[in-house]
Coordinates of C-alpha atoms in Angstrom, one line a residue:
M126 CA 82.8 107.3 20.7
R127 CA 81.9 104.1 22.5
G128 CA 85.6 103.5 23.3
K129 CA 86.0 107.2 24.6
I130 CA 82.9 106.8 26.8
K131 CA 84.3 103.6 28.1
D132 CA 87.7 105.2 28.7
K133 CA 86.0 108.2 30.6
L134 CA 83.9 105.6 32.7
M135 CA 87.1 103.5 33.6
G136 CA 88.7 106.8 34.5
F137 CA 85.9 107.7 37.0
I138 CA 86.0 104.3 38.4
S139 CA 89.6 104.5 39.0
I140 CA 89.3 107.9 40.8
F141 CA 86.7 106.8 42.9
A142 CA 88.6 103.5 44.0
M143 CA 91.4 105.7 44.8
L144 CA 89.2 108.1 46.9
L145 CA 87.7 105.2 48.6
A146 CA 91.1 103.5 49.5
M147 CA 92.2 107.1 51.0
C148 CA 89.1 107.3 53.2
F149 CA 89.6 103.6 54.4
I150 CA 93.4 104.5 55.2
I151 CA 92.2 107.4 57.3
S152 CA 89.4 105.6 59.0
V153 CA 91.1 102.5 60.6
P154 CA 94.5 103.1 62.0
Q155 CA 95.1 100.7 64.9
G156 CA 96.2 101.5 68.4
H157 CA 95.8 99.1 71.1
A158 CA 95.6 95.4 71.0
A159 CA 92.8 93.6 72.8
L160 CA 93.7 93.1 76.4
S161 CA 95.2 89.5 77.1
F162 CA 96.1 88.0 80.2
T163 CA 97.4 84.4 80.8
E164 CA 96.8 82.7 84.0
Q165 CA 99.7 81.6 85.8
T166 CA 98.9 78.2 87.6
D167 CA 100.3 77.7 91.2
A168 CA 99.4 75.0 93.5
D169 CA 100.2 76.7 96.5
F170 CA 97.0 78.9 95.8
D171 CA 94.8 75.7 96.0
I172 CA 93.7 76.3 99.6
D173 CA 90.4 74.9 99.5
E174 CA 89.1 78.1 101.5
D175 CA 86.8 81.0 100.7
V176 CA 89.0 84.1 99.7
L177 CA 87.4 87.2 100.8
D178 CA 89.9 89.9 100.2
V179 CA 93.5 90.0 98.8
A180 CA 96.2 92.7 98.8
M181 CA 99.5 93.0 97.1
G182 CA 102.6 94.5 98.4
D183 CA 106.4 93.9 99.3
L184 CA 106.7 92.2 102.7
D185 CA 110.2 91.2 102.6
A186 CA 112.0 94.1 100.8
D187 CA 113.1 92.2 97.8
G188 CA 111.4 94.5 95.3
L189 CA 108.5 91.8 94.4
N190 CA 104.7 92.2 95.4
D191 CA 103.9 89.3 97.9
V192 CA 100.2 88.5 98.6
A193 CA 98.1 88.6 101.6
A194 CA 94.7 87.4 102.1
I195 CA 91.7 86.9 104.5
V196 CA 90.4 83.4 103.9
K197 CA 87.6 81.4 105.7
T198 CA 86.9 77.7 106.1
G199 CA 83.7 77.0 108.0
S200 CA 83.5 79.6 110.9
T201 CA 87.3 80.0 111.3
Y202 CA 88.9 83.2 109.7
K203 CA 92.7 83.2 108.6
V204 CA 95.3 85.6 107.5
R205 CA 97.5 84.0 104.9
I206 CA 100.7 85.4 103.1
W207 CA 102.5 84.0 100.1
E208 CA 106.0 84.9 99.0
N209 CA 106.6 86.1 95.7
T210 CA 109.3 84.1 94.1
S211 CA 108.9 85.0 90.6
S212 CA 111.5 85.7 87.7
A213 CA 111.2 87.2 84.6
G214 CA 108.5 85.0 82.5
N215 CA 107.9 83.0 85.5
A216 CA 105.2 84.1 88.0
S217 CA 105.6 81.7 91.2
F218 CA 104.7 81.9 94.8
A219 CA 105.9 80.0 97.9
A220 CA 103.4 77.9 100.1
S221 CA 101.6 80.2 102.2
N222 CA 102.2 81.1 106.0
V223 CA 99.2 81.4 108.3
V224 CA 99.7 84.7 110.3
Y225 CA 96.5 84.4 112.2
S226 CA 93.4 82.1 112.9
S227 CA 90.4 83.0 114.7
A228 CA 87.0 81.5 115.1
S229 CA 85.5 84.3 117.0
R230 CA 86.7 87.3 115.3
V231 CA 85.2 88.1 111.8
L232 CA 88.0 89.5 109.5
N233 CA 86.5 91.4 106.3
K234 CA 89.3 93.8 104.9
I235 CA 92.9 93.3 104.7
L236 CA 95.5 96.4 104.0
L237 CA 99.4 96.3 103.5
A238 CA 101.1 99.6 104.4
N239 CA 104.2 100.5 106.0
L240 CA 103.2 102.3 109.0
N241 CA 106.7 103.4 110.7
S242 CA 108.9 104.2 107.8
A243 CA 108.9 107.5 105.4
T244 CA 112.1 106.4 103.3
N245 CA 110.8 102.8 102.2
A246 CA 107.3 103.4 102.0
N247 CA 106.8 100.3 99.4
T248 CA 108.8 97.8 101.4
Q249 CA 108.4 95.8 104.6
N250 CA 104.9 96.4 104.6
D251 CA 102.8 95.7 107.8
I252 CA 99.4 94.1 107.9
I253 CA 96.3 95.9 108.9
V254 CA 92.9 93.9 109.3
C255 CA 89.6 94.9 110.3
A256 CA 88.2 92.4 112.7
N257 CA 84.5 92.3 114.4
Y258 CA 83.8 89.9 117.1
D259 CA 81.1 87.5 115.9
G260 CA 78.0 88.3 118.2
A261 CA 79.7 90.9 120.5
T262 CA 78.5 94.6 120.6
S263 CA 81.6 96.4 122.1
N264 CA 85.0 95.1 121.1
Q265 CA 85.3 95.5 117.3
Q266 CA 89.0 96.2 116.5
I267 CA 91.5 97.1 113.8
L268 CA 94.2 94.4 114.1
I269 CA 97.9 95.3 113.1
W270 CA 100.8 93.2 112.7
K271 CA 104.4 94.7 112.6
N272 CA 106.5 93.3 109.9
P273 CA 109.2 91.1 111.7
G274 CA 111.6 92.1 109.0
K275 CA 112.0 95.2 110.8
D276 CA 113.5 93.6 113.9
A277 CA 115.7 91.1 112.0
G278 CA 112.7 88.5 112.1
T279 CA 111.9 86.0 109.3
V280 CA 108.9 87.3 107.3
F281 CA 107.8 84.3 106.0
A282 CA 107.8 82.1 109.1
D283 CA 105.4 82.1 112.1
S284 CA 107.1 85.2 113.6
W285 CA 104.4 87.9 113.0
N286 CA 104.3 88.8 116.8
T287 CA 104.4 85.1 117.6
G288 CA 100.8 84.9 115.8
S289 CA 99.1 87.6 118.0
P290 CA 98.5 91.1 116.5
N291 CA 98.3 94.3 118.2
A292 CA 94.5 94.7 118.8
M293 CA 94.1 98.5 118.1
F294 CA 91.2 100.9 118.9
G295 CA 89.1 98.4 120.6
G296 CA 85.6 99.1 122.2
V297 CA 84.0 100.3 118.9
T298 CA 80.2 99.1 119.2
S299 CA 79.7 98.8 115.5
N300 CA 81.2 96.7 112.9
I301 CA 84.3 98.3 111.0
N302 CA 83.8 97.7 107.5
D303 CA 86.6 99.2 105.4
I304 CA 89.9 100.9 106.2
A305 CA 92.2 103.0 104.0
A306 CA 95.8 104.3 104.5
G307 CA 97.1 107.8 103.1
E308 CA 98.7 111.0 103.9
L309 CA 95.9 113.3 105.7
D310 CA 98.1 115.9 107.8
G311 CA 100.3 117.4 105.3
D312 CA 103.6 116.1 106.9
S313 CA 105.3 115.7 103.5
G314 CA 108.6 115.6 105.2
D315 CA 107.7 112.4 107.2
N316 CA 105.0 110.6 105.0
Y317 CA 103.8 108.5 107.7
V318 CA 100.4 107.1 106.3
D319 CA 97.5 107.9 108.4
L320 CA 94.3 105.7 108.6
V321 CA 90.7 106.1 108.0
S322 CA 88.2 103.3 108.9
A323 CA 84.4 102.9 108.4
N324 CA 83.0 102.3 111.9
G325 CA 79.5 101.7 111.8
A326 CA 77.5 104.8 111.2
S327 CA 80.5 106.9 111.4
V328 CA 84.2 107.6 109.6
I329 CA 87.1 108.1 112.0
A330 CA 90.5 109.6 110.9
R331 CA 93.7 108.6 113.1
Q332 CA 96.9 110.2 112.9
N333 CA 100.0 108.0 112.7
P334 CA 101.9 108.7 115.9
S335 CA 105.5 108.3 114.0
D336 CA 104.9 112.0 113.2
S337 CA 105.9 112.6 117.0
A338 CA 108.2 109.6 117.0
A339 CA 105.9 107.5 119.0
D340 CA 105.5 103.7 118.5
P341 CA 102.6 103.0 115.9
Y342 CA 102.2 99.5 117.0
S343 CA 101.2 100.5 120.4
A344 CA 97.3 101.3 120.5
G345 CA 97.7 104.1 123.1
N346 CA 100.0 106.2 121.0
W347 CA 97.1 106.9 118.3
T348 CA 95.6 109.6 120.3
T349 CA 94.9 112.1 117.9
S350 CA 91.6 111.1 116.0
S351 CA 88.5 112.9 114.6
T352 CA 85.1 111.7 113.6
L353 CA 84.6 112.9 110.0
T354 CA 80.8 112.5 109.9
G355 CA 77.6 112.3 111.9
S356 CA 75.4 109.5 111.9
K357 CA 75.5 107.9 108.4
N358 CA 73.8 104.5 109.4
N359 CA 75.8 101.8 107.6
V360 CA 79.1 103.0 106.3
T361 CA 80.2 100.5 103.7
A362 CA 83.3 101.9 102.2
V363 CA 86.1 104.3 102.4
A364 CA 88.9 105.7 100.3
I365 CA 91.6 108.3 100.6
G366 CA 93.0 110.4 97.8
H367 CA 92.9 113.9 96.0
I368 CA 89.5 115.5 95.1
N369 CA 90.1 119.1 95.4
G370 CA 92.6 120.0 92.8
T371 CA 95.8 120.2 94.9
N372 CA 98.4 117.4 94.6
D373 CA 99.7 117.6 98.0
S374 CA 100.0 115.6 101.2
Y375 CA 96.5 116.8 102.3
K376 CA 94.4 114.0 100.9
D377 CA 90.5 113.9 101.0
V378 CA 88.3 111.3 102.0
V379 CA 85.4 109.7 100.2
I380 CA 82.7 107.5 101.9
A381 CA 79.7 105.5 101.0
Y382 CA 76.8 104.6 103.3
N383 CA 73.3 103.3 103.4
S384 CA 70.5 105.2 104.4
V385 CA 68.2 102.6 105.9
A386 CA 65.1 104.2 105.0
T387 CA 66.0 105.1 101.4
T388 CA 69.2 104.8 99.3
A389 CA 72.8 104.1 98.8
N390 CA 74.9 107.4 99.2
L391 CA 78.1 108.7 98.4
V392 CA 80.0 111.7 100.1
A393 CA 83.3 113.3 99.5
Y394 CA 85.0 115.4 102.3
K395 CA 87.4 118.1 101.7
N396 CA 90.6 118.0 103.7
P397 CA 90.6 121.0 106.0
T398 CA 94.4 121.1 106.0
T399 CA 94.3 122.5 109.7
G400 CA 92.3 120.6 112.4
A401 CA 92.1 117.5 110.2
Y402 CA 91.9 115.6 113.7
S403 CA 89.8 118.0 115.6
G404 CA 86.3 117.6 113.8
N405 CA 86.9 120.1 110.9
W406 CA 85.8 118.1 107.9
T407 CA 82.9 120.3 107.3
T408 CA 82.9 120.9 103.5
A409 CA 81.5 118.1 101.6
K410 CA 79.9 117.0 98.4
T411 CA 76.9 114.9 98.8
F412 CA 75.8 112.9 95.7
A413 CA 72.4 111.8 95.0
G414 CA 71.3 108.7 96.4
V415 CA 70.9 105.5 94.1
G416 CA 68.9 102.2 94.4
D417 CA 66.7 101.4 97.2
T418 CA 67.2 100.1 101.0
S419 CA 69.0 96.9 99.9
T420 CA 71.5 98.6 97.4
R421 CA 74.8 99.1 98.6
Y422 CA 78.4 100.5 97.5
T423 CA 81.0 97.9 98.1
S424 CA 84.2 99.5 97.1
L425 CA 85.6 102.9 96.3
V426 CA 88.9 104.0 94.5
I427 CA 90.0 107.5 93.9
A428 CA 92.2 108.0 90.8
N429 CA 92.6 110.4 87.8
R430 CA 90.4 109.3 84.8
E431 CA 92.0 111.7 82.6
G432 CA 95.3 110.0 83.2
S433 CA 98.4 112.3 82.7
G434 CA 96.5 114.5 80.1
D435 CA 94.8 116.2 82.9
T436 CA 96.8 119.4 83.8
D437 CA 96.0 118.8 87.5
P438 CA 96.5 115.3 88.8
G439 CA 95.1 116.5 92.0
D440 CA 91.5 116.3 90.4
G441 CA 90.6 113.0 91.4
D442 CA 87.7 111.1 90.2
I443 CA 85.6 108.4 92.3
F444 CA 85.5 104.8 90.9
T445 CA 82.8 102.6 92.6
T446 CA 81.1 99.1 92.6
R447 CA 77.8 98.7 93.9
G448 CA 75.3 95.8 94.1
Q449 CA 72.3 94.3 95.7
A450 CA 71.8 91.2 97.9
D451 CA 68.2 90.6 97.1
T452 CA 66.5 90.0 93.8
A453 CA 65.1 93.5 93.1
S454 CA 65.9 95.1 89.7
Q455 CA 67.6 98.0 90.7
E456 CA 70.9 98.9 88.9
K457 CA 74.0 97.2 89.9
A458 CA 77.0 98.6 88.3
V459 CA 80.9 99.8 88.0
K460 CA 80.9 103.3 87.6
V461 CA 83.1 106.4 87.7
R462 CA 82.2 109.9 89.2
K463 CA 84.0 112.4 87.1
N464 CA 85.4 115.5 88.9
P465 CA 84.5 118.9 87.3
H466 CA 88.0 119.9 86.7
G467 CA 88.6 123.5 87.1
S468 CA 85.6 124.0 89.3
D469 CA 85.4 123.5 93.1
P470 CA 84.4 119.9 93.2
F471 CA 82.8 120.3 96.5
T472 CA 80.7 123.5 96.0
A473 CA 80.5 124.5 92.6
G474 CA 81.4 121.9 89.8
T475 CA 79.2 119.6 88.2
W476 CA 80.2 116.3 88.3
T477 CA 79.2 113.6 85.6
T478 CA 78.9 109.8 85.8
E479 CA 80.5 107.2 83.4
T480 CA 79.0 103.8 83.3
I481 CA 81.8 101.2 82.9
V482 CA 79.4 98.1 83.1
S483 CA 75.9 97.7 84.8
T484 CA 73.0 95.2 84.9
T485 CA 69.4 95.2 86.1
S486 CA 69.5 91.4 86.5
T487 CA 66.9 90.2 89.2
N488 CA 69.5 87.8 90.3
A489 CA 71.1 88.9 93.4
Y490 CA 74.1 90.5 92.0
L491 CA 77.1 92.1 93.8
Y492 CA 79.9 94.0 91.8
N493 CA 82.3 93.1 94.9
E494 CA 85.5 95.3 94.4
V495 CA 87.2 97.4 91.6
A496 CA 90.9 97.7 91.1
L497 CA 92.7 100.0 88.7
G498 CA 96.1 99.4 86.7
D499 CA 97.7 100.7 83.4
F500 CA 97.2 97.4 81.5
T501 CA 98.3 98.7 78.2
P502 CA 100.9 101.3 79.2
D503 CA 100.9 104.4 76.7
S504 CA 101.6 108.2 77.0
N505 CA 98.2 109.1 78.6
K506 CA 98.1 106.8 81.4
Y507 CA 94.3 106.3 81.5
P508 CA 93.5 104.1 84.3
D509 CA 92.2 100.6 83.3
V510 CA 89.8 98.8 85.6
V511 CA 89.3 95.1 86.7
W512 CA 86.2 93.9 89.1
G513 CA 85.1 90.9 90.7
V514 CA 81.5 89.5 90.6
D515 CA 79.3 87.7 92.7
A516 CA 76.2 86.7 90.8
N517 CA 73.9 84.2 92.1
G518 CA 72.0 82.5 89.3
D519 CA 74.3 83.2 86.7
A520 CA 76.2 80.2 85.0
L521 CA 79.5 82.2 85.3
A522 CA 80.5 84.7 88.0
I523 CA 83.8 85.9 87.1
T524 CA 86.6 88.7 86.9
E525 CA 86.5 91.1 84.1
A526 CA 88.8 93.8 83.0
E527 CA 88.2 96.6 80.5
E528 CA 90.8 99.0 79.0
S529 CA 90.3 102.9 79.0
T530 CA 90.6 103.4 75.3
S531 CA 90.2 107.2 75.7
A532 CA 89.3 109.9 78.6
S533 CA 85.7 108.9 78.2
A534 CA 85.4 105.5 77.0
Y535 CA 86.2 101.8 78.2
G536 CA 86.3 98.8 75.6
N537 CA 88.2 95.8 74.9
A538 CA 86.8 93.7 77.6
F539 CA 88.7 90.7 78.9
T540 CA 86.6 88.1 80.7
P541 CA 88.6 84.7 81.6
G542 CA 86.3 81.6 81.5
G543 CA 86.4 78.3 82.7
L544 CA 85.2 79.0 86.3
N545 CA 81.5 77.8 87.2
A546 CA 79.4 78.5 90.2
V547 CA 81.8 80.6 92.2
S548 CA 82.2 84.0 93.3
C549 CA 85.0 86.5 92.6
K550 CA 85.0 88.4 96.1
T551 CA 88.0 90.4 95.6
V552 CA 90.6 91.7 93.2
A553 CA 93.9 93.6 93.5
T554 CA 96.5 95.0 90.8
G555 CA 100.4 95.1 90.9
F556 CA 103.4 93.8 89.2
V557 CA 104.1 90.2 89.6
E558 CA 107.1 89.3 87.7
E559 CA 108.4 92.8 87.7
A560 CA 109.9 94.8 90.6
V561 CA 107.4 96.8 92.6
S562 CA 108.8 100.0 90.8
G563 CA 108.7 98.3 87.2
N564 CA 107.0 100.4 84.4
G565 CA 105.6 97.6 82.5
K566 CA 102.4 96.1 82.1
I567 CA 100.2 95.7 85.5
D568 CA 98.9 92.2 86.2
F569 CA 96.0 91.3 88.5
I570 CA 95.2 88.6 91.0
A571 CA 91.6 87.6 92.0
G572 CA 90.3 85.5 95.0
Y573 CA 87.3 83.2 94.5
T574 CA 85.1 81.1 96.7
S575 CA 86.0 77.7 97.1
D576 CA 82.7 76.0 95.9
G577 CA 82.1 75.1 92.2
D578 CA 85.1 73.9 90.2
V579 CA 87.4 76.8 91.0
G580 CA 90.6 74.6 91.8
Q581 CA 92.8 77.5 92.8
E582 CA 91.0 80.1 95.1
I583 CA 93.7 82.7 94.2
R584 CA 94.6 83.2 90.7
V585 CA 97.3 85.2 89.0
W586 CA 96.7 86.8 85.6
R587 CA 99.6 87.8 83.8
N588 CA 99.3 90.7 81.4
D589 CA 100.1 89.8 77.9
A590 CA 98.8 92.9 76.2
G591 CA 100.5 96.0 75.4
T592 CA 100.3 99.0 73.1
T593 CA 100.6 98.6 69.5
N594 CA 103.4 100.8 68.5
A595 CA 103.4 100.2 64.8
T596 CA 100.2 101.9 63.7
L597 CA 99.5 100.3 60.3
K598 CA 97.9 101.8 57.3
A599 CA 94.8 100.0 56.0
K600 CA 95.7 97.5 53.3
S601 CA 99.4 97.6 54.0
F602 CA 99.5 94.0 54.5
K603 CA 99.4 92.7 51.2
A604 CA 99.9 89.3 49.4
E605 CA 101.1 88.7 45.9
K606 CA 100.9 85.3 44.3
K607 CA 104.0 84.2 42.6
A608 CA 105.4 81.1 41.3
K609 CA 106.1 78.8 43.8
K610 CA 105.8 81.2 46.8
I611 CA 103.5 83.9 48.2
A612 CA 105.3 87.5 48.7
L613 CA 104.0 89.1 51.8
R614 CA 104.7 92.9 52.1
W615 CA 103.5 95.5 55.0
T616 CA 104.1 99.0 55.5
T617 CA 103.9 100.9 59.4
A618 CA 102.9 104.4 59.7
S619 CA 104.7 104.9 62.9
E620 CA 107.2 102.9 65.1
T621 CA 108.2 104.1 68.6
D622 CA 108.9 100.9 70.6
S623 CA 109.2 98.0 68.0
A624 CA 111.9 95.3 68.0
S625 CA 110.7 93.0 65.3
F626 CA 107.6 91.6 63.3
T627 CA 106.7 88.0 62.7
V628 CA 104.3 86.6 60.2
L629 CA 102.3 83.3 61.2
R630 CA 100.2 80.8 58.9
S631 CA 97.2 78.9 59.3
E632 CA 95.7 76.5 57.0
D633 CA 92.3 76.0 59.1
N634 CA 90.8 79.2 58.4
G635 CA 92.6 81.1 61.2
A636 CA 91.8 78.7 64.1
T637 CA 95.1 78.1 64.9
Y638 CA 98.4 80.0 63.5
D639 CA 100.9 77.2 64.1
V640 CA 103.4 77.8 61.4
T641 CA 105.9 80.5 61.5
V642 CA 106.7 82.2 58.0
G643 CA 109.6 84.3 59.3
S644 CA 110.5 87.4 61.2
V645 CA 112.4 90.6 60.4
D646 CA 113.9 93.5 62.4
A647 CA 112.1 96.3 63.0
K648 CA 113.7 99.4 61.3
G649 CA 111.4 102.3 61.8
Q650 CA 112.4 103.7 65.2
G651 CA 112.0 107.2 66.4
G652 CA 108.3 107.5 65.4
S653 CA 108.8 106.9 61.3
G654 CA 107.4 104.0 59.5
A655 CA 109.0 101.4 57.2
K656 CA 108.4 98.8 54.5
Y657 CA 108.9 95.3 55.1
N658 CA 108.6 91.9 53.1
L659 CA 108.7 88.3 53.6
S660 CA 108.0 85.2 51.3
D661 CA 106.2 81.8 52.0
S662 CA 107.8 79.1 49.7
D663 CA 106.0 76.1 51.5
V664 CA 102.8 76.5 49.5
T665 CA 100.5 74.3 47.5
R666 CA 98.4 75.3 44.6
G667 CA 94.7 75.0 45.4
K668 CA 95.0 75.7 49.1
T669 CA 93.8 78.8 51.2
Y670 CA 96.2 80.3 53.6
N671 CA 95.4 82.9 56.6
Y672 CA 98.4 84.8 57.6
K673 CA 98.7 86.8 60.8
L674 CA 101.0 90.0 61.4
Q675 CA 102.6 90.4 64.7
E676 CA 104.5 93.1 66.3
I677 CA 107.3 92.4 69.2
D678 CA 108.2 95.4 71.2
L679 CA 111.4 96.2 73.0
S680 CA 110.0 94.4 76.2
S681 CA 109.4 91.3 74.3
N682 CA 105.5 92.1 74.3
T683 CA 103.3 90.6 71.3
S684 CA 100.7 92.5 69.7
D685 CA 98.4 91.3 66.7
L686 CA 98.4 93.8 64.0
A687 CA 96.6 92.6 61.0
T688 CA 95.5 89.1 59.0
L689 CA 95.1 88.3 55.6
K690 CA 93.6 85.3 53.6
V691 CA 95.2 84.1 50.3
K692 CA 93.7 81.3 48.0
Y693 CA 96.9 80.0 46.2
K694 CA 95.2 78.9 42.8
K695 CA 97.2 80.2 39.8
A696 CA 100.7 81.4 40.5
K697 CA 102.3 84.3 38.1
K698 CA 104.7 83.1 35.8

């Protein structure tokens, strides 16, 4: 009788264990590896100057993203450019050229855009800069340098109009805080980018004169313009993109401004499609103000938060950074305002807000700039984010990045360390080692102030992370102790882009995996899974080993899949 009860009990235990294992298998499939970036050091970025703004774009039509920046030393502002000389697996840049230097103009925003070409929009970019005269009240300007490569000149030499820019749109009485480029007038056959600038209390849209075959490098030809807004006090940021649900060449405009008496504010303006340069931007969505009089939005980006899963890519969402220059405890944050999708975003739909990161620290705290990129390429194309922080009083003010793990959540944060007492003023995303038109993993660059121990004021962070294509079943990475070896086995549930698998070994409890046990080619292509095995014969009784399983995909990207600990005490005969 006692034996029967024992047999039944053991049967129940076996069933329970099997059910528990099934639940465990269902609950822990892995998708993405954690974000990982490697800093690519380059002495040519050690300039001992404060970097205020950076931009990436192809300047010399070689297919690689070059770097342009506004830098400052003492009271002198400069425009510097660096040539991208990278090759696969080796990010490198040549020494910079100083395009422009001024002790009387305050430069605060740089933009790379091709103003006179519809067919090569991503190459031979021109340089556009917001410039404000220090102490002057009536001569704030937009400076434009025509790319000398368009006239058979040398791009990376002192030949950008011999150092003198085209001073455009002078006579403005208020500081020009920001500028954006994009299609506003629907000339899809030409695609000459138009400009929108934040001029003090107003926002001005200007039509590219290339539409009528006029020279865009002559200020007098940009005669068609429109003031989008009434008085908005201090307009701090502008962005161009699709908000109204139509993915066409009539892009909408979002602005941020401060109401001197109350709060920081955000307004989206619908492109009128006709009369875009006649003051017809009358349909607008005004969001509730935030913070207090010292709170300000510092950057805006319009992008589709839903990725390719959204049925209409024209439903753009609004990514923002905001901060505070004093010691008040108002919220400082990186957020995204989410388009109502399917309802009129300007009149009827309800926008929701997703917080990516925020703080109410009483330190002066500025989230300076946000940039987007697909850091872990997948079929959804959710936009990942990187931002720069200026945190007075914090021990570490640094760049951070987060992966969009779904249409409504961010995670897998990456925060590089090692920089103390510095400010990250600016960030930009783009391919570094790949061509501009590449489809791999987006890299990013960051610009820092020259105080503290920064060393290189511009840093390149090469993207190492990727999508984990081999989704592992729970407990599929197993070890079996045998005579004179440890047999390792694993099973994948699905493989779409796997090239091989590698097992590494650690003898210091996983601190360093410095021994390669072996590698095997992947065999589960086309979405199917497969079974694999390797043996570790270099083992000693009484020792404990940690093993790490890695996947290498077809683009040579490595992802960590699973770890395992084995104490090799008694070997099976």
